[in-house]
Amino acid sequence: MGNAGVPVVVGLDNGGTSNNATVLTVDGRFLVDGLVEIPSEVRVGPEAAIEALARALDGVLALTGVPRELVRAVGLDTPGPASADGVISSRGSTNFSQPEWRGYDVRGALERRLGLPVVYLNDGNAAALYAHHTYFGADAMRRSSVSAIVGTGLGGGVVEAGRVIAGAAGMAGELGHVHLPLLGVLTPDQPEPTCACGFVGDAESVASLTAIERNLLPYWLARFPGHPLAAEPLARAAKLVRAYGERGDALAREIFRQQAAAIGRLFTIAANFTDPHAYFVGGGVVEAAPEFRDWFLATVREHTVLREEQAAVATFALVPERDMAGARGVAIAALEALRAGPAPRPLVGG
């Protein structure tokens, strides 16, 4: 593969069901073009999950033909919430539901298991970093961006000068839990949306799959009597809304118009805090038919209020290759960490 003797970093994207892995050479070439997945075992518990991550690393090295001694560092991302150092929240999370995960140092455990330096990001930050570097290329370290990643929840990240802003406790860029002004987003008689985190009217309470099921679909089904989705269980109906939206269904477009408007409000807030060069949107909501995807992004742009000077330089774009963005994003983070300091020395472990 033209990689003989070239050092690499490995990116490991940990999810609720699968781990995806990639390999990035120190001169900036990805050696994997698609998903390289194995079961993540996170529901079995931390010990099994760490072993699964180690197997993911071994598997992608075997696939690419890279000897393990050429690996200089590993990037790891997991779903949040977690600290900047990769300690899972003491309150747990959706994917790390067993008590033994609460407060677990997943980064440190993997570092000890592999005997290699491990750099950590949450999955939203990793996708944000990948979008930033993919879009800006050689200018990435001189640009800034904000990303909103719509999935079960609303993740994302803030990138400044090519690096993710982590914050004091690692919780910066938790865009889903920013409170939004919803006047003009909701209809006058629409109930205030609630978030699983306990907030009322944050971004995730409108712009997420959970929001569709919990807040938006029940309201709009009552206004479209006889709609086919009314015959489905609510959880399944929520997952089917996007397909209806792609076909131009009026109910589905109302739901996604509200989601896009909410993201626009979120970006308006971001514009006044960070004034980024680019605003990226990712996740299942835009992994769709081109017409729907373009309409959604245009609606986000329409509801993002920028000053004239900001509008002249701002870009709106989609997060590319969302399935691979996590692993690639943390690989980039690991490579940047490698470049920023002295060569990391492997730790004792195995």
Tab-separated table of C-alpha atoms in Angstrom:
chain	number	residue	atom	x	y	z
A	1	MET	CA	0.000	0.000	0.000
A	2	GLY	CA	3.020	2.303	-0.274
A	3	ASN	CA	3.286	2.513	3.516
A	4	ALA	CA	6.474	0.539	4.226
A	5	GLY	CA	8.141	1.915	7.333
A	6	VAL	CA	5.914	4.993	7.644
A	7	PRO	CA	4.698	5.615	11.231
A	8	VAL	CA	0.935	5.836	11.794
A	9	VAL	CA	-1.753	6.695	14.300
A	10	VAL	CA	-4.917	4.618	14.724
A	11	GLY	CA	-8.397	6.081	15.235
A	12	LEU	CA	-10.969	4.066	17.222
A	13	ASP	CA	-14.612	5.134	17.179
A	14	ASN	CA	-16.524	3.429	19.997
A	15	GLY	CA	-20.306	3.174	19.715
A	16	GLY	CA	-23.192	1.488	21.454
A	17	THR	CA	-23.033	-1.546	19.147
A	18	SER	CA	-19.843	-1.312	17.057
A	19	ASN	CA	-16.261	-0.080	17.027
A	20	ASN	CA	-14.948	1.425	13.798
A	21	ALA	CA	-11.215	1.775	13.206
A	22	THR	CA	-8.990	3.655	10.780
A	23	VAL	CA	-5.283	4.222	10.180
A	24	LEU	CA	-3.674	7.602	9.379
A	25	THR	CA	-0.036	7.939	8.340
A	26	VAL	CA	2.047	10.688	9.919
A	27	ASP	CA	2.197	12.352	6.500
A	28	GLY	CA	-1.609	12.624	6.474
A	29	ARG	CA	-2.908	9.690	4.393
A	30	PHE	CA	-5.836	7.538	5.499
A	31	LEU	CA	-5.194	3.882	4.675
A	32	VAL	CA	-8.836	2.826	5.119
A	33	ASP	CA	-11.583	3.920	2.711
A	34	GLY	CA	-14.640	2.506	4.494
A	35	LEU	CA	-15.961	1.111	7.746
A	36	VAL	CA	-13.901	-1.503	9.591
A	37	GLU	CA	-16.291	-2.591	12.324
A	38	ILE	CA	-16.474	-5.190	15.076
A	39	PRO	CA	-18.919	-5.446	18.037
A	40	SER	CA	-18.095	-2.915	20.774
A	41	GLU	CA	-19.245	-5.057	23.736
A	42	VAL	CA	-20.006	-1.943	25.801
A	43	ARG	CA	-23.163	-3.508	27.223
A	44	VAL	CA	-21.103	-6.404	28.596
A	45	GLY	CA	-19.047	-3.997	30.701
A	46	PRO	CA	-15.797	-2.025	30.747
A	47	GLU	CA	-13.358	-4.951	30.697
A	48	ALA	CA	-14.985	-6.572	27.662
A	49	ALA	CA	-15.245	-3.173	25.927
A	50	ILE	CA	-11.537	-2.423	26.370
A	51	GLU	CA	-10.648	-5.831	24.934
A	52	ALA	CA	-12.953	-5.162	21.980
A	53	LEU	CA	-11.149	-1.864	21.309
A	54	ALA	CA	-7.814	-3.677	21.421
A	55	ARG	CA	-9.167	-6.213	18.896
A	56	ALA	CA	-10.364	-3.357	16.673
A	57	LEU	CA	-6.843	-1.930	16.630
A	58	ASP	CA	-5.292	-5.304	15.817
A	59	GLY	CA	-7.868	-5.927	13.103
A	60	VAL	CA	-7.348	-2.646	11.249
A	61	LEU	CA	-3.562	-3.062	11.412
A	62	ALA	CA	-3.910	-6.541	9.918
A	63	LEU	CA	-6.186	-5.195	7.199
A	64	THR	CA	-3.778	-2.419	6.218
A	65	GLY	CA	-0.627	-4.487	6.670
A	66	VAL	CA	0.873	-2.040	9.162
A	67	PRO	CA	3.163	-3.551	11.836
A	68	ARG	CA	2.167	-2.634	15.379
A	69	GLU	CA	5.580	-1.149	16.101
A	70	LEU	CA	4.803	1.645	13.611
A	71	VAL	CA	1.835	2.876	15.702
A	72	ARG	CA	2.836	6.061	17.519
A	73	ALA	CA	-0.490	6.980	19.149
A	74	VAL	CA	-4.173	6.057	19.246
A	75	GLY	CA	-7.217	8.306	19.081
A	76	LEU	CA	-10.385	7.205	20.881
A	77	ASP	CA	-13.874	8.644	20.807
A	78	THR	CA	-16.972	7.528	22.698
A	79	PRO	CA	-20.465	8.933	23.073
A	80	GLY	CA	-20.658	11.555	25.837
A	81	PRO	CA	-20.972	12.814	28.376
A	82	ALA	CA	-17.365	12.380	29.481
A	83	SER	CA	-14.531	14.559	30.697
A	84	ALA	CA	-11.817	15.912	28.423
A	85	ASP	CA	-9.600	13.085	29.697
A	86	GLY	CA	-12.076	10.351	28.805
A	87	VAL	CA	-13.679	9.706	32.179
A	88	ILE	CA	-17.320	8.693	31.664
A	89	SER	CA	-19.775	10.929	33.507
A	90	SER	CA	-20.563	9.911	37.083
A	91	ARG	CA	-24.216	10.010	36.004
A	92	GLY	CA	-23.568	7.522	33.225
A	93	SER	CA	-24.866	7.840	29.674
A	94	THR	CA	-27.191	6.125	27.233
A	95	ASN	CA	-24.496	3.811	25.874
A	96	PHE	CA	-22.719	3.283	29.195
A	97	SER	CA	-25.713	2.363	31.307
A	98	GLN	CA	-24.253	-0.165	33.763
A	99	PRO	CA	-23.151	1.217	37.141
A	100	GLU	CA	-19.544	0.099	36.613
A	101	TRP	CA	-19.204	2.576	33.734
A	102	ARG	CA	-19.961	5.613	35.909
A	103	GLY	CA	-16.786	7.557	36.472
A	104	TYR	CA	-14.791	4.977	34.474
A	105	ASP	CA	-11.535	6.190	32.892
A	106	VAL	CA	-11.964	4.633	29.457
A	107	ARG	CA	-9.021	6.513	27.932
A	108	GLY	CA	-6.621	5.540	30.718
A	109	ALA	CA	-7.772	1.924	30.670
A	110	LEU	CA	-7.187	1.634	26.922
A	111	GLU	CA	-3.798	3.335	27.228
A	112	ARG	CA	-2.723	0.804	29.852
A	113	ARG	CA	-4.069	-2.095	27.775
A	114	LEU	CA	-2.289	-1.032	24.578
A	115	GLY	CA	0.900	0.446	26.014
A	116	LEU	CA	0.458	3.375	23.634
A	117	PRO	CA	-0.496	7.036	24.170
A	118	VAL	CA	-4.269	7.507	23.754
A	119	VAL	CA	-5.896	10.841	22.863
A	120	TYR	CA	-9.616	11.189	23.680
A	121	LEU	CA	-12.562	13.133	22.218
A	122	ASN	CA	-16.291	12.580	22.526
A	123	ASP	CA	-17.948	11.450	19.290
A	124	GLY	CA	-19.521	14.822	18.485
A	125	ASN	CA	-16.195	16.601	18.860
A	126	ALA	CA	-14.482	13.960	16.726
A	127	ALA	CA	-16.970	14.403	13.868
A	128	ALA	CA	-16.639	18.196	14.178
A	129	LEU	CA	-12.856	17.978	13.925
A	130	TYR	CA	-13.033	15.724	10.873
A	131	ALA	CA	-15.480	18.045	9.126
A	132	HIS	CA	-13.218	20.997	9.859
A	133	HIS	CA	-10.017	19.412	8.552
A	134	THR	CA	-11.711	17.849	5.529
A	135	TYR	CA	-13.298	21.121	4.472
A	136	PHE	CA	-10.372	23.463	5.114
A	137	GLY	CA	-7.467	21.150	4.296
A	138	ALA	CA	-4.158	23.001	4.457
A	139	ASP	CA	-5.885	26.040	5.997
A	140	ALA	CA	-7.460	24.025	8.845
A	141	MET	CA	-5.096	25.319	11.528
A	142	ARG	CA	-6.008	28.908	10.582
A	143	ARG	CA	-9.782	28.469	10.589
A	144	SER	CA	-12.631	27.992	13.080
A	145	SER	CA	-15.952	26.155	12.875
A	146	VAL	CA	-19.028	25.005	14.768
A	147	SER	CA	-20.715	21.659	14.053
A	148	ALA	CA	-24.151	20.353	15.003
A	149	ILE	CA	-24.523	16.568	14.707
A	150	VAL	CA	-28.150	15.420	14.779
A	151	GLY	CA	-28.697	11.867	16.000
A	152	THR	CA	-30.495	10.266	18.922
A	153	GLY	CA	-29.425	13.437	20.701
A	154	LEU	CA	-27.705	16.573	19.409
A	155	GLY	CA	-23.932	16.521	19.578
A	156	GLY	CA	-21.323	18.724	18.033
A	157	GLY	CA	-18.207	20.678	18.685
A	158	VAL	CA	-16.388	23.976	18.451
A	159	VAL	CA	-13.066	24.020	16.606
A	160	GLU	CA	-10.691	26.979	16.887
A	161	ALA	CA	-7.397	27.156	14.980
A	162	GLY	CA	-7.879	23.542	13.929
A	163	ARG	CA	-8.296	22.154	17.458
A	164	VAL	CA	-11.368	21.169	19.451
A	165	ILE	CA	-12.264	23.457	22.346
A	166	ALA	CA	-12.613	21.079	25.299
A	167	GLY	CA	-13.277	23.430	28.215
A	168	ALA	CA	-12.308	23.167	31.874
A	169	ALA	CA	-14.321	19.995	32.549
A	170	GLY	CA	-14.353	18.696	28.985
A	171	MET	CA	-17.944	19.792	28.455
A	172	ALA	CA	-17.432	22.608	25.935
A	173	GLY	CA	-19.352	22.220	22.698
A	174	GLU	CA	-22.317	20.431	24.315
A	175	LEU	CA	-24.493	22.289	21.837
A	176	GLY	CA	-27.551	20.144	22.426
A	177	HIS	CA	-28.057	21.629	25.868
A	178	VAL	CA	-27.875	25.296	24.893
A	179	HIS	CA	-31.190	26.997	25.620
A	180	LEU	CA	-32.811	28.504	22.533
A	181	PRO	CA	-35.286	31.321	21.949
A	182	LEU	CA	-38.111	29.319	20.369
A	183	LEU	CA	-40.503	32.127	19.464
A	184	GLY	CA	-41.091	31.673	15.741
A	185	VAL	CA	-39.710	28.145	15.768
A	186	LEU	CA	-42.710	26.582	17.524
A	187	THR	CA	-46.309	27.320	16.594
A	188	PRO	CA	-48.227	29.523	19.062
A	189	ASP	CA	-50.095	26.580	20.637
A	190	GLN	CA	-47.192	24.100	20.637
A	191	PRO	CA	-46.074	22.904	24.093
A	192	GLU	CA	-42.570	23.792	25.214
A	193	PRO	CA	-40.305	20.850	24.341
A	194	THR	CA	-38.506	18.967	27.109
A	195	CYS	CA	-35.106	17.276	26.956
A	196	ALA	CA	-34.077	13.994	28.555
A	197	CYS	CA	-31.462	15.978	30.501
A	198	GLY	CA	-34.243	17.837	32.304
A	199	PHE	CA	-33.932	21.141	30.440
A	200	VAL	CA	-36.893	22.776	28.742
A	201	GLY	CA	-36.349	24.375	25.359
A	202	ASP	CA	-32.746	23.418	24.667
A	203	ALA	CA	-31.533	22.575	21.156
A	204	GLU	CA	-31.750	18.805	21.649
A	205	SER	CA	-35.388	19.073	22.729
A	206	VAL	CA	-36.185	20.093	19.123
A	207	ALA	CA	-33.323	18.891	16.916
A	208	SER	CA	-32.837	15.171	17.590
A	209	LEU	CA	-34.499	11.822	16.957
A	210	THR	CA	-35.542	11.775	20.610
A	211	ALA	CA	-37.194	15.163	20.117
A	212	ILE	CA	-39.210	13.850	17.170
A	213	GLU	CA	-40.552	10.976	19.224
A	214	ARG	CA	-41.023	12.875	22.461
A	215	ASN	CA	-42.089	16.364	21.418
A	216	LEU	CA	-42.649	17.033	17.717
A	217	LEU	CA	-44.378	13.999	16.215
A	218	PRO	CA	-47.171	13.738	18.825
A	219	TYR	CA	-48.009	17.408	18.260
A	220	TRP	CA	-48.002	17.253	14.455
A	221	LEU	CA	-49.891	13.955	14.239
A	222	ALA	CA	-52.779	15.648	16.042
A	223	ARG	CA	-52.816	18.248	13.250
A	224	PHE	CA	-52.676	15.740	10.397
A	225	PRO	CA	-55.514	13.335	11.188
A	226	GLY	CA	-55.360	10.115	9.233
A	227	HIS	CA	-51.640	10.364	8.551
A	228	PRO	CA	-50.108	6.903	7.950
A	229	LEU	CA	-47.565	7.407	10.744
A	230	ALA	CA	-50.381	7.503	13.283
A	231	ALA	CA	-50.817	3.753	12.792
A	232	GLU	CA	-47.213	3.041	13.825
A	233	PRO	CA	-45.811	2.762	17.360
A	234	LEU	CA	-44.377	6.181	18.217
A	235	ALA	CA	-40.739	5.049	18.427
A	236	ARG	CA	-40.930	3.388	15.004
A	237	ALA	CA	-42.875	6.292	13.514
A	238	ALA	CA	-40.147	8.711	14.641
A	239	LYS	CA	-37.551	6.717	12.702
A	240	LEU	CA	-39.738	6.732	9.584
A	241	VAL	CA	-40.261	10.501	9.509
A	242	ARG	CA	-37.135	11.208	7.472
A	243	ALA	CA	-38.238	8.919	4.631
A	244	TYR	CA	-41.543	10.804	4.514
A	245	GLY	CA	-39.628	14.072	4.530
A	246	GLU	CA	-37.555	12.972	1.551
A	247	ARG	CA	-40.798	12.400	-0.349
A	248	GLY	CA	-42.042	15.898	0.485
A	249	ASP	CA	-44.696	14.817	3.010
A	250	ALA	CA	-46.216	17.929	4.610
A	251	LEU	CA	-46.187	16.656	8.212
A	252	ALA	CA	-42.570	15.510	7.992
A	253	ARG	CA	-41.459	18.776	6.418
A	254	GLU	CA	-43.062	20.716	9.282
A	255	ILE	CA	-41.053	18.656	11.763
A	256	PHE	CA	-37.786	19.099	9.904
A	257	ARG	CA	-38.452	22.790	9.307
A	258	GLN	CA	-38.628	23.196	13.081
A	259	GLN	CA	-35.430	21.204	13.544
A	260	ALA	CA	-33.569	23.246	10.938
A	261	ALA	CA	-34.860	26.490	12.438
A	262	ALA	CA	-33.674	25.393	15.885
A	263	ILE	CA	-30.196	24.653	14.533
A	264	GLY	CA	-30.242	28.072	12.877
A	265	ARG	CA	-30.999	29.666	16.255
A	266	LEU	CA	-28.164	27.632	17.765
A	267	PHE	CA	-25.764	28.842	15.074
A	268	THR	CA	-26.909	32.422	15.670
A	269	ILE	CA	-25.824	32.073	19.291
A	270	ALA	CA	-22.543	30.499	18.160
A	271	ALA	CA	-21.942	33.401	15.770
A	272	ASN	CA	-22.004	35.820	18.673
A	273	PHE	CA	-19.737	33.697	20.870
A	274	THR	CA	-17.124	32.347	18.464
A	275	ASP	CA	-17.735	34.015	15.055
A	276	PRO	CA	-16.585	30.899	13.142
A	277	HIS	CA	-15.575	30.614	9.521
A	278	ALA	CA	-17.899	27.633	8.949
A	279	TYR	CA	-21.073	26.013	10.260
A	280	PHE	CA	-21.368	22.267	9.695
A	281	VAL	CA	-24.476	20.086	9.983
A	282	GLY	CA	-24.229	16.309	10.240
A	283	GLY	CA	-26.046	13.178	11.306
A	284	GLY	CA	-28.903	11.101	9.990
A	285	VAL	CA	-31.039	14.118	9.187
A	286	VAL	CA	-28.727	15.074	6.324
A	287	GLU	CA	-27.699	11.563	5.251
A	288	ALA	CA	-30.650	11.689	2.926
A	289	ALA	CA	-31.761	12.304	-0.646
A	290	PRO	CA	-30.002	15.335	-2.189
A	291	GLU	CA	-33.139	17.493	-2.518
A	292	PHE	CA	-34.086	16.996	1.127
A	293	ARG	CA	-30.519	17.447	2.326
A	294	ASP	CA	-30.115	20.701	0.375
A	295	TRP	CA	-33.489	21.987	1.576
A	296	PHE	CA	-32.621	21.239	5.198
A	297	LEU	CA	-29.235	22.970	5.030
A	298	ALA	CA	-30.778	25.982	3.249
A	299	THR	CA	-33.419	26.206	5.999
A	300	VAL	CA	-30.692	26.150	8.658
A	301	ARG	CA	-28.935	28.981	6.804
A	302	GLU	CA	-32.171	30.958	6.495
A	303	HIS	CA	-32.661	30.883	10.277
A	304	THR	CA	-29.051	31.724	11.148
A	305	VAL	CA	-28.873	35.474	11.723
A	306	LEU	CA	-25.445	36.838	10.875
A	307	ARG	CA	-24.099	40.349	10.620
A	308	GLU	CA	-23.233	41.512	7.120
A	309	GLU	CA	-19.515	41.135	7.804
A	310	GLN	CA	-20.005	37.592	9.093
A	311	ALA	CA	-22.230	36.542	6.215
A	312	ALA	CA	-19.557	37.643	3.747
A	313	VAL	CA	-17.074	35.073	5.069
A	314	ALA	CA	-19.211	32.297	6.602
A	315	THR	CA	-19.731	28.902	4.993
A	316	PHE	CA	-22.519	26.365	5.590
A	317	ALA	CA	-21.732	22.759	4.717
A	318	LEU	CA	-22.432	19.140	5.613
A	319	VAL	CA	-20.262	16.863	7.739
A	320	PRO	CA	-18.789	14.426	5.202
A	321	GLU	CA	-18.735	10.640	5.535
A	322	ARG	CA	-20.541	10.664	8.884
A	323	ASP	CA	-20.071	6.927	9.499
A	324	MET	CA	-16.306	7.338	9.323
A	325	ALA	CA	-16.061	10.839	10.805
A	326	GLY	CA	-15.562	9.713	14.411
A	327	ALA	CA	-12.615	7.399	13.799
A	328	ARG	CA	-11.040	9.805	11.326
A	329	GLY	CA	-11.558	12.771	13.644
A	330	VAL	CA	-9.803	11.136	16.587
A	331	ALA	CA	-7.011	9.945	14.307
A	332	ILE	CA	-6.465	13.577	13.303
A	333	ALA	CA	-6.506	14.578	16.992
A	334	ALA	CA	-3.903	11.923	17.798
A	335	LEU	CA	-1.701	13.059	14.921
A	336	GLU	CA	-1.945	16.705	15.984
A	337	ALA	CA	-1.030	15.742	19.554
A	338	LEU	CA	1.948	13.828	18.187
A	339	ARG	CA	3.089	16.845	16.185
A	340	ALA	CA	2.562	19.282	19.052
A	341	GLY	CA	4.928	17.702	21.559
A	342	PRO	CA	7.862	15.376	22.010
A	343	ALA	CA	7.353	11.890	20.635
A	344	PRO	CA	5.159	10.021	23.163
A	345	ARG	CA	6.845	7.006	24.750
A	346	PRO	CA	4.829	3.785	24.984
A	347	LEU	CA	3.570	2.988	28.459
A	348	VAL	CA	4.040	-0.339	30.186
A	349	GLY	CA	1.051	-2.508	29.404
A	350	GLY	CA	-0.280	-5.158	27.155
